[in-house]
Amino acid sequence: MQSYSLKCYKCNAIQKDNSISRIYCQNGCNELLVCEDISEIKKNPLISLLKSSKTFSLGEGNTPIIKLEKIGEKLGLNNLYVKLEFMSPTGSFKDRGSVLVVNIAKKENIRDFVEDSSGNAGASLSAYAALGKIKAHIFVPETAGKGKVDQISIFGSELHKISGPRENSTIEAKLFAEKNNIPYLSHNLSPYFSEGMKSFAYEINESIGSIDHIIFPTGNGSLLLGTWRGFLDISEKTNFNLPKLHAAQSKAIEPIVAKFNNTNWTFDSSKTTIASGISVSKPPRLQEIVDVIKESKGTALSSTDDEALKWHKILAKEEGIFCEKTSAFSFSALEKLFSKGVIKKEEKIVIPITGSGLKEAI
Ligand SMILES: [Zn+2]
């Protein structure tokens, strides 16, 4: 793991300090960082991680990928697949990033850390913190789902419930970290967290080969960004078709859709959404997300809560999949992309079922 280095997304400067709490460029531009691959570890980071000594794991990754026959038939698609990320140890895809972040933190002898989360990432980091015997302080919005908050508590993390919009949890977490001199290991900002997501691309490639499209429910974009970097790695080694990556958002909170399509959108706190996992009005990696979508020749589009709820029910009643409501936004996006001709009948599509419906009230 020490063979990673960090690079500034804006000025490309390789950073002198690669520690886990390093988030911004030291070269003066104060931009976010990305992991720069080093040849010996230019492969699936989870495999690399688990092969190294003194690491801990909950068996994350390698989630099932299955074909949706009934919904495929309903829409007229012959190759629609879902990857069941809710079968991860803590019930969401976040475990792919958490295992990397917490293992590195442990190697750096970090004893406690601060994180803010709408729920899934907080629960995931808490589980790995428990395993690594590190104290986690998790800041969540008061509105976070009970299932997710209970998860954070049972793992022994200190829970800080913050009132107001999601952003308030970030502000309070940063203040707390500074005041108490505790590392702030934000999953939204950490370059290592999205690096862990690369494994998602490797697993798709190993199980069903080249695909044409992936539709991600997108908030902070860690899964979309890490997956793209994973596919770029694979395409360097094999004759691999890079898929188009699409971002699905909620009409109430659609900063990525607005930036990608050059439309106007401003945050209005009176507009709520059931898409709690992607309710991010200011994604810190917004430019990076838009750049990747464009590079992949994908799209960004939003749906209403009602459109997504329709798919939430169809997934349960026809395919036996009880997903978090956030994941249903990808299916509404799929329906639109197919009707516009962006996605075609024979093309191979993957949708991540990012989290479990069991964590939320219906
Ligand atoms: Zn820089």
Coordinates of C-alpha atoms and ligand atoms in Angstrom, one line a residue, residues 8 11 25 27 29, ligand 1:
C8 CA -3.3 16.9 -7.5
C11 CA -2.0 21.0 -11.1
C25 CA -2.8 19.7 -2.7
N27 CA 1.4 22.9 -4.0
C29 CA -3.7 25.3 -5.3
Ligands
ZN1 ZN -2.3 21.3 -7.1

